[in-house]
Amino acid sequence: MAFSADVKEELCRTRISRRCCAQAEAYGVLLFCGAFHPRQARIVTGCGALKERLPALFRKAFKVSFDQAPGPGDGKKTFLIEDPDKLKTVFETFDLERDASVSLHINLALLEEDHCRTAFLRGAFLAGGSVTDPMKGYHLELATSHYHVGRELPALLRETGFEPKETRRKGSRVVYFKQSDHIEDFLTYLGAPVSAMAVMNAKLERDLQGRVNRQVNCDSANLDKTVAAAREQLAAIERLRESGRLDSLPDKLREAARLRMEHPELNLSQLGALCSPPVSKPAFNHRMRKLMELAGELE
């Protein structure tokens, strides 16, 4: 998950300027975090940059502080709000019902501005997102335990110009991208152009390595064919020599036989170039086929 951490650290360097965007980002965090209901908001994260960002984000968005916030250190840490007045402020900001029986939805009226929508998706990724190291594969996802949020997120992404896929996993709804160019575009949209470039560079490197491997495999297969053909040709020439027929052949065939015996490692094009005068690959191949036909007659 090192690449995911790098992406989140880059996103956390985004400046918190407008209050509306701070609220939208916090909204995304809350809908994709560990728990968010009328009695508690709990955010669990192992990202150091997000640990530093969350207190400032919630002060800017709601003018509230966490009832419990982790100190410095590694590992996953928990941010907690349980104070009823603070939770009331948060829920009223998003026009959410505080009835415990009411399912959470994405309030699209709060995300009409593109900058707020970007902030919301950034918060969603920071809390519930991950992305695979592009050198190993292409997969970016956002997961939430809230059923309606998971159903509404793809529609929001499509309105923004993305085409995500959907699935379910262990009680969570997962929205994901599998194509490298979609991941690049999404990371750029969130505010992580450096990470998007890393995906692009990894794709180019993987494509180049793939082409090199295919070329090596092709060259190896061609070499195997050349070696096998040369072995058969040498065996045929040896049968002609042992039978005494080699010396009676036309000059061109005797020259071809001599060159093949002297240079068993060369291909037909290289052998043709050594003829006097030089001949093309098809012409030299014709001579080799004639020698093998004559040797076949001996059998």
mmCIF file of C-alpha atoms in Angstrom:
data_model
loop_
_atom_site.group_PDB
_atom_site.id
_atom_site.type_symbol
_atom_site.label_atom_id
_atom_site.label_comp_id
_atom_site.label_asym_id
_atom_site.label_seq_id
_atom_site.Cartn_x
_atom_site.Cartn_y
_atom_site.Cartn_z
ATOM 1 C CA MET A 1 0.000 0.000 0.000
ATOM 2 C CA ALA A 2 3.017 2.313 -0.244
ATOM 3 C CA PHE A 3 1.742 3.919 -3.449
ATOM 4 C CA SER A 4 -1.662 4.606 -1.844
ATOM 5 C CA ALA A 5 0.125 6.335 1.022
ATOM 6 C CA ASP A 6 2.121 8.457 -1.426
ATOM 7 C CA VAL A 7 -1.080 9.474 -3.227
ATOM 8 C CA LYS A 8 -2.797 10.423 0.027
ATOM 9 C CA GLU A 9 0.202 12.411 1.184
ATOM 10 C CA GLU A 10 0.122 14.356 -2.079
ATOM 11 C CA LEU A 11 -3.614 14.995 -1.705
ATOM 12 C CA CYS A 12 -3.126 16.179 1.866
ATOM 13 C CA ARG A 13 -0.815 18.908 0.593
ATOM 14 C CA THR A 14 -3.859 20.515 -1.053
ATOM 15 C CA ARG A 15 -4.495 23.803 0.733
ATOM 16 C CA ILE A 16 -7.737 24.111 2.708
ATOM 17 C CA SER A 17 -8.976 27.488 1.489
ATOM 18 C CA ARG A 18 -12.752 27.773 1.075
ATOM 19 C CA ARG A 19 -14.971 26.683 3.930
ATOM 20 C CA CYS A 20 -17.437 25.094 1.483
ATOM 21 C CA CYS A 21 -14.652 22.895 0.127
ATOM 22 C CA ALA A 22 -13.533 22.011 3.662
ATOM 23 C CA GLN A 23 -17.099 20.931 4.421
ATOM 24 C CA ALA A 24 -17.305 18.932 1.173
ATOM 25 C CA GLU A 25 -13.997 17.156 1.878
ATOM 26 C CA ALA A 26 -15.035 16.405 5.451
ATOM 27 C CA TYR A 27 -18.351 15.113 4.074
ATOM 28 C CA GLY A 28 -16.467 12.680 1.869
ATOM 29 C CA VAL A 29 -14.285 11.589 4.777
ATOM 30 C CA LEU A 30 -17.301 10.956 7.026
ATOM 31 C CA LEU A 31 -19.277 8.961 4.463
ATOM 32 C CA PHE A 32 -16.277 6.717 3.716
ATOM 33 C CA CYS A 33 -14.689 6.459 7.176
ATOM 34 C CA GLY A 34 -14.962 3.808 9.877
ATOM 35 C CA ALA A 35 -18.353 4.895 11.296
ATOM 36 C CA PHE A 36 -20.722 7.849 10.914
ATOM 37 C CA HIS A 37 -24.113 7.869 12.621
ATOM 38 C CA PRO A 38 -26.067 10.150 15.005
ATOM 39 C CA ARG A 39 -24.217 8.896 18.078
ATOM 40 C CA GLN A 40 -20.674 8.792 16.763
ATOM 41 C CA ALA A 41 -18.264 9.817 14.025
ATOM 42 C CA ARG A 42 -15.184 7.596 13.993
ATOM 43 C CA ILE A 43 -12.338 7.957 11.505
ATOM 44 C CA VAL A 44 -9.589 5.345 11.460
ATOM 45 C CA THR A 45 -6.495 5.990 9.354
ATOM 46 C CA GLY A 46 -2.901 4.896 9.075
ATOM 47 C CA CYS A 47 -1.934 7.806 6.841
ATOM 48 C CA GLY A 48 0.312 10.226 8.709
ATOM 49 C CA ALA A 49 -0.527 13.151 6.440
ATOM 50 C CA LEU A 50 -4.264 12.612 6.953
ATOM 51 C CA LYS A 51 -3.748 12.469 10.733
ATOM 52 C CA GLU A 52 -2.249 15.943 10.546
ATOM 53 C CA ARG A 53 -4.907 17.240 8.135
ATOM 54 C CA LEU A 54 -8.096 16.094 9.864
ATOM 55 C CA PRO A 55 -8.065 18.436 12.918
ATOM 56 C CA ALA A 56 -7.529 21.514 10.746
ATOM 57 C CA LEU A 57 -10.111 20.264 8.225
ATOM 58 C CA PHE A 58 -12.832 19.825 10.858
ATOM 59 C CA ARG A 59 -12.068 23.189 12.486
ATOM 60 C CA LYS A 60 -12.408 24.870 9.091
ATOM 61 C CA ALA A 61 -15.548 22.932 8.150
ATOM 62 C CA PHE A 62 -17.520 22.848 11.400
ATOM 63 C CA LYS A 63 -15.539 24.837 13.983
ATOM 64 C CA VAL A 64 -15.379 21.727 16.150
ATOM 65 C CA SER A 65 -12.544 19.631 17.521
ATOM 66 C CA PHE A 66 -12.329 15.882 17.953
ATOM 67 C CA ASP A 67 -13.254 14.388 21.310
ATOM 68 C CA GLN A 68 -10.429 11.906 20.780
ATOM 69 C CA ALA A 69 -7.440 12.421 18.526
ATOM 70 C CA PRO A 70 -4.295 10.267 18.284
ATOM 71 C CA GLY A 71 -0.867 11.445 19.223
ATOM 72 C CA PRO A 72 2.204 11.065 17.017
ATOM 73 C CA GLY A 73 3.306 7.568 16.025
ATOM 74 C CA ASP A 74 2.942 4.870 13.435
ATOM 75 C CA GLY A 75 0.050 2.531 12.832
ATOM 76 C CA LYS A 76 -3.658 3.093 12.468
ATOM 77 C CA LYS A 77 -5.123 5.782 14.718
ATOM 78 C CA THR A 78 -8.667 6.775 15.604
ATOM 79 C CA PHE A 79 -10.364 10.171 15.568
ATOM 80 C CA LEU A 80 -13.637 10.276 17.492
ATOM 81 C CA ILE A 81 -16.567 12.661 17.936
ATOM 82 C CA GLU A 82 -19.308 11.633 20.359
ATOM 83 C CA ASP A 83 -20.370 14.960 21.839
ATOM 84 C CA PRO A 84 -24.081 15.431 20.904
ATOM 85 C CA ASP A 85 -23.697 19.150 20.198
ATOM 86 C CA LYS A 86 -20.750 18.582 17.866
ATOM 87 C CA LEU A 87 -22.568 15.796 16.044
ATOM 88 C CA LYS A 88 -25.621 18.051 15.715
ATOM 89 C CA THR A 89 -23.454 20.719 14.089
ATOM 90 C CA VAL A 90 -22.021 18.187 11.645
ATOM 91 C CA PHE A 91 -25.389 16.692 10.700
ATOM 92 C CA GLU A 92 -27.057 20.081 10.293
ATOM 93 C CA THR A 93 -24.237 21.238 8.007
ATOM 94 C CA PHE A 94 -25.168 18.498 5.571
ATOM 95 C CA ASP A 95 -28.950 18.644 6.140
ATOM 96 C CA LEU A 96 -28.856 15.076 7.409
ATOM 97 C CA GLU A 97 -31.543 13.482 9.589
ATOM 98 C CA ARG A 98 -30.310 12.459 13.022
ATOM 99 C CA ASP A 99 -32.798 9.630 13.298
ATOM 100 C CA ALA A 100 -30.755 6.461 13.754
ATOM 101 C CA SER A 101 -33.097 4.585 11.411
ATOM 102 C CA VAL A 102 -32.436 6.913 8.474
ATOM 103 C CA SER A 103 -29.875 5.715 5.915
ATOM 104 C CA LEU A 104 -27.239 8.174 4.805
ATOM 105 C CA HIS A 105 -27.248 9.600 1.282
ATOM 106 C CA ILE A 106 -24.994 11.920 -0.690
ATOM 107 C CA ASN A 107 -26.614 15.369 -0.579
ATOM 108 C CA LEU A 108 -25.883 16.476 -4.148
ATOM 109 C CA ALA A 109 -27.177 19.979 -3.428
ATOM 110 C CA LEU A 110 -23.988 20.560 -1.415
ATOM 111 C CA LEU A 111 -21.802 19.512 -4.367
ATOM 112 C CA GLU A 112 -23.102 21.684 -7.181
ATOM 113 C CA GLU A 113 -19.813 23.558 -7.587
ATOM 114 C CA ASP A 114 -17.051 21.607 -9.285
ATOM 115 C CA HIS A 115 -14.454 22.581 -6.659
ATOM 116 C CA CYS A 116 -16.723 21.234 -3.905
ATOM 117 C CA ARG A 117 -17.297 18.025 -5.841
ATOM 118 C CA THR A 118 -13.543 17.597 -6.228
ATOM 119 C CA ALA A 119 -13.072 18.177 -2.505
ATOM 120 C CA PHE A 120 -15.785 15.637 -1.671
ATOM 121 C CA LEU A 121 -14.194 12.941 -3.838
ATOM 122 C CA ARG A 122 -10.776 13.771 -2.396
ATOM 123 C CA GLY A 123 -12.148 13.244 1.122
ATOM 124 C CA ALA A 124 -13.823 9.999 0.048
ATOM 125 C CA PHE A 125 -10.542 8.678 -1.323
ATOM 126 C CA LEU A 126 -8.558 9.793 1.729
ATOM 127 C CA ALA A 127 -10.915 7.904 4.042
ATOM 128 C CA GLY A 128 -12.042 4.926 1.981
ATOM 129 C CA GLY A 129 -9.833 4.744 -1.062
ATOM 130 C CA SER A 130 -6.804 2.793 -2.190
ATOM 131 C CA VAL A 131 -4.781 2.393 -5.361
ATOM 132 C CA THR A 132 -2.456 -0.407 -6.419
ATOM 133 C CA ASP A 133 1.205 0.214 -7.163
ATOM 134 C CA PRO A 134 1.087 0.760 -10.956
ATOM 135 C CA MET A 135 4.196 -1.395 -11.425
ATOM 136 C CA LYS A 136 2.104 -4.336 -10.180
ATOM 137 C CA GLY A 137 -1.278 -3.569 -11.733
ATOM 138 C CA TYR A 138 -4.008 -0.991 -12.253
ATOM 139 C CA HIS A 139 -6.755 -0.778 -9.635
ATOM 140 C CA LEU A 140 -8.188 2.207 -7.768
ATOM 141 C CA GLU A 141 -11.211 1.879 -5.517
ATOM 142 C CA LEU A 142 -13.408 3.690 -3.016
ATOM 143 C CA ALA A 143 -15.330 1.602 -0.470
ATOM 144 C CA THR A 144 -18.151 2.574 1.885
ATOM 145 C CA SER A 145 -20.375 0.654 4.276
ATOM 146 C CA HIS A 146 -23.332 2.963 3.549
ATOM 147 C CA TYR A 147 -25.575 1.276 0.987
ATOM 148 C CA HIS A 148 -27.127 4.364 -0.600
ATOM 149 C CA VAL A 149 -23.827 6.251 -0.653
ATOM 150 C CA GLY A 150 -22.269 3.343 -2.543
ATOM 151 C CA ARG A 151 -25.167 3.373 -5.020
ATOM 152 C CA GLU A 152 -25.071 7.156 -5.539
ATOM 153 C CA LEU A 153 -21.313 7.580 -5.903
ATOM 154 C CA PRO A 154 -21.113 6.030 -9.425
ATOM 155 C CA ALA A 155 -23.824 8.427 -10.637
ATOM 156 C CA LEU A 156 -21.882 11.350 -9.176
ATOM 157 C CA LEU A 157 -18.696 10.157 -10.879
ATOM 158 C CA ARG A 158 -20.460 9.760 -14.218
ATOM 159 C CA GLU A 159 -21.784 13.305 -13.966
ATOM 160 C CA THR A 160 -18.180 14.367 -13.432
ATOM 161 C CA GLY A 161 -17.047 12.541 -16.582
ATOM 162 C CA PHE A 162 -15.779 9.216 -15.202
ATOM 163 C CA GLU A 163 -16.948 5.682 -15.955
ATOM 164 C CA PRO A 164 -16.431 3.556 -12.828
ATOM 165 C CA LYS A 165 -17.318 -0.072 -12.183
ATOM 166 C CA GLU A 166 -19.166 -1.364 -9.113
ATOM 167 C CA THR A 167 -19.085 -4.426 -6.881
ATOM 168 C CA ARG A 168 -19.822 -5.546 -3.314
ATOM 169 C CA ARG A 169 -17.313 -6.896 -0.826
ATOM 170 C CA LYS A 170 -17.961 -8.055 2.749
ATOM 171 C CA GLY A 171 -20.885 -5.731 3.360
ATOM 172 C CA SER A 172 -19.315 -2.743 1.623
ATOM 173 C CA ARG A 173 -20.059 -1.242 -1.747
ATOM 174 C CA VAL A 174 -16.959 -0.702 -3.852
ATOM 175 C CA VAL A 175 -16.584 1.661 -6.798
ATOM 176 C CA TYR A 176 -13.408 1.105 -8.805
ATOM 177 C CA PHE A 177 -11.339 1.802 -11.923
ATOM 178 C CA LYS A 178 -9.204 -0.818 -13.696
ATOM 179 C CA GLN A 179 -7.801 1.137 -16.652
ATOM 180 C CA SER A 180 -4.600 3.112 -16.233
ATOM 181 C CA ASP A 181 -5.826 6.171 -18.141
ATOM 182 C CA HIS A 182 -8.976 6.355 -15.993
ATOM 183 C CA ILE A 183 -6.854 6.176 -12.847
ATOM 184 C CA GLU A 184 -4.536 8.890 -14.183
ATOM 185 C CA ASP A 185 -7.486 11.173 -14.940
ATOM 186 C CA PHE A 186 -9.112 10.553 -11.556
ATOM 187 C CA LEU A 187 -5.930 11.216 -9.572
ATOM 188 C CA THR A 188 -5.337 14.396 -11.551
ATOM 189 C CA TYR A 189 -8.915 15.488 -10.854
ATOM 190 C CA LEU A 190 -8.477 14.879 -7.113
ATOM 191 C CA GLY A 191 -5.324 16.999 -7.044
ATOM 192 C CA ALA A 192 -2.546 14.394 -7.293
ATOM 193 C CA PRO A 193 -0.875 15.084 -10.664
ATOM 194 C CA VAL A 194 2.496 13.727 -9.517
ATOM 195 C CA SER A 195 0.907 10.384 -8.654
ATOM 196 C CA ALA A 196 -0.980 10.419 -11.961
ATOM 197 C CA MET A 197 2.337 10.909 -13.754
ATOM 198 C CA ALA A 198 3.779 7.975 -11.809
ATOM 199 C CA VAL A 199 0.966 5.785 -13.143
ATOM 200 C CA MET A 200 1.667 7.006 -16.681
ATOM 201 C CA ASN A 201 5.404 6.378 -16.361
ATOM 202 C CA ALA A 202 4.812 2.918 -14.914
ATOM 203 C CA LYS A 203 2.539 2.074 -17.832
ATOM 204 C CA LEU A 204 5.182 3.206 -20.329
ATOM 205 C CA GLU A 205 7.840 1.181 -18.519
ATOM 206 C CA ARG A 206 5.653 -1.917 -18.394
ATOM 207 C CA ASP A 207 4.718 -1.557 -22.064
ATOM 208 C CA LEU A 208 8.376 -1.150 -23.017
ATOM 209 C CA GLN A 209 9.379 -4.164 -20.940
ATOM 210 C CA GLY A 210 6.590 -6.160 -22.568
ATOM 211 C CA ARG A 211 7.787 -5.238 -26.045
ATOM 212 C CA VAL A 212 11.373 -6.133 -25.115
ATOM 213 C CA ASN A 213 10.266 -9.489 -23.727
ATOM 214 C CA ARG A 214 8.214 -10.252 -26.830
ATOM 215 C CA GLN A 215 11.150 -9.323 -29.055
ATOM 216 C CA VAL A 216 13.522 -11.458 -26.999
ATOM 217 C CA ASN A 217 11.108 -14.391 -27.177
ATOM 218 C CA CYS A 218 10.711 -13.900 -30.920
ATOM 219 C CA ASP A 219 14.461 -13.677 -31.454
ATOM 220 C CA SER A 220 14.972 -16.756 -29.315
ATOM 221 C CA ALA A 221 12.365 -18.703 -31.315
ATOM 222 C CA ASN A 222 13.941 -17.584 -34.589
ATOM 223 C CA LEU A 223 17.363 -18.595 -33.341
ATOM 224 C CA ASP A 224 16.061 -22.020 -32.367
ATOM 225 C CA LYS A 225 14.607 -22.450 -35.858
ATOM 226 C CA THR A 226 17.879 -21.335 -37.459
ATOM 227 C CA VAL A 227 19.904 -23.770 -35.359
ATOM 228 C CA ALA A 228 17.535 -26.666 -36.115
ATOM 229 C CA ALA A 229 17.565 -25.887 -39.849
ATOM 230 C CA ALA A 230 21.352 -25.602 -39.897
ATOM 231 C CA ARG A 231 21.656 -28.957 -38.142
ATOM 232 C CA GLU A 232 19.475 -30.623 -40.768
ATOM 233 C CA GLN A 233 21.400 -28.976 -43.603
ATOM 234 C CA LEU A 234 24.755 -30.079 -42.190
ATOM 235 C CA ALA A 235 23.495 -33.643 -41.820
ATOM 236 C CA ALA A 236 22.332 -33.647 -45.456
ATOM 237 C CA ILE A 237 25.676 -32.265 -46.686
ATOM 238 C CA GLU A 238 27.523 -34.908 -44.662
ATOM 239 C CA ARG A 239 25.476 -37.682 -46.319
ATOM 240 C CA LEU A 240 26.318 -36.256 -49.750
ATOM 241 C CA ARG A 241 30.009 -36.086 -48.861
ATOM 242 C CA GLU A 242 30.095 -39.638 -47.541
ATOM 243 C CA SER A 243 28.357 -40.914 -50.683
ATOM 244 C CA GLY A 244 30.908 -39.175 -52.902
ATOM 245 C CA ARG A 245 28.213 -37.118 -54.677
ATOM 246 C CA LEU A 246 29.236 -33.762 -53.200
ATOM 247 C CA ASP A 247 32.280 -33.312 -55.445
ATOM 248 C CA SER A 248 30.208 -33.954 -58.564
ATOM 249 C CA LEU A 249 27.604 -31.287 -57.839
ATOM 250 C CA PRO A 250 27.415 -27.959 -59.716
ATOM 251 C CA ASP A 251 29.731 -25.206 -58.505
ATOM 252 C CA LYS A 252 26.887 -23.201 -56.905
ATOM 253 C CA LEU A 253 25.704 -26.143 -54.795
ATOM 254 C CA ARG A 254 29.256 -27.077 -53.786
ATOM 255 C CA GLU A 255 29.876 -23.448 -52.770
ATOM 256 C CA ALA A 256 26.665 -23.430 -50.706
ATOM 257 C CA ALA A 257 27.637 -26.681 -48.995
ATOM 258 C CA ARG A 258 31.140 -25.389 -48.226
ATOM 259 C CA LEU A 259 29.837 -22.129 -46.724
ATOM 260 C CA ARG A 260 27.299 -23.945 -44.571
ATOM 261 C CA MET A 261 29.967 -26.297 -43.192
ATOM 262 C CA GLU A 262 32.402 -23.433 -42.555
ATOM 263 C CA HIS A 263 29.796 -21.174 -40.903
ATOM 264 C CA PRO A 264 27.167 -23.303 -39.125
ATOM 265 C CA GLU A 265 26.213 -20.353 -36.882
ATOM 266 C CA LEU A 266 25.158 -17.989 -39.716
ATOM 267 C CA ASN A 267 21.644 -17.593 -41.101
ATOM 268 C CA LEU A 268 20.757 -17.858 -44.787
ATOM 269 C CA SER A 269 20.993 -14.119 -45.454
ATOM 270 C CA GLN A 270 24.496 -13.992 -44.005
ATOM 271 C CA LEU A 271 25.575 -17.067 -45.954
ATOM 272 C CA GLY A 272 24.175 -15.633 -49.195
ATOM 273 C CA ALA A 273 26.261 -12.501 -48.666
ATOM 274 C CA LEU A 274 29.433 -14.666 -48.543
ATOM 275 C CA CYS A 275 28.768 -16.228 -51.964
ATOM 276 C CA SER A 276 30.765 -15.120 -54.984
ATOM 277 C CA PRO A 277 28.954 -13.215 -56.302
ATOM 278 C CA PRO A 278 26.599 -12.557 -53.297
ATOM 279 C CA VAL A 279 23.056 -13.929 -53.603
ATOM 280 C CA SER A 280 19.790 -13.200 -51.847
ATOM 281 C CA LYS A 281 18.361 -15.188 -48.960
ATOM 282 C CA PRO A 282 15.725 -16.876 -51.192
ATOM 283 C CA ALA A 283 18.432 -17.872 -53.692
ATOM 284 C CA PHE A 284 20.670 -19.392 -51.020
ATOM 285 C CA ASN A 285 17.651 -21.088 -49.443
ATOM 286 C CA HIS A 286 16.877 -22.634 -52.838
ATOM 287 C CA ARG A 287 20.384 -24.100 -52.950
ATOM 288 C CA MET A 288 20.013 -25.534 -49.459
ATOM 289 C CA ARG A 289 16.676 -27.139 -50.364
ATOM 290 C CA LYS A 290 18.288 -28.680 -53.464
ATOM 291 C CA LEU A 291 21.115 -30.151 -51.363
ATOM 292 C CA MET A 292 18.607 -31.628 -48.912
ATOM 293 C CA GLU A 293 16.521 -33.097 -51.754
ATOM 294 C CA LEU A 294 19.634 -34.776 -53.190
ATOM 295 C CA ALA A 295 20.533 -36.133 -49.749
ATOM 296 C CA GLY A 296 16.961 -37.387 -49.377
ATOM 297 C CA GLU A 297 17.321 -39.376 -52.585
ATOM 298 C CA LEU A 298 20.208 -41.244 -51.005
ATOM 299 C CA GLU A 299 17.882 -42.505 -48.242
#
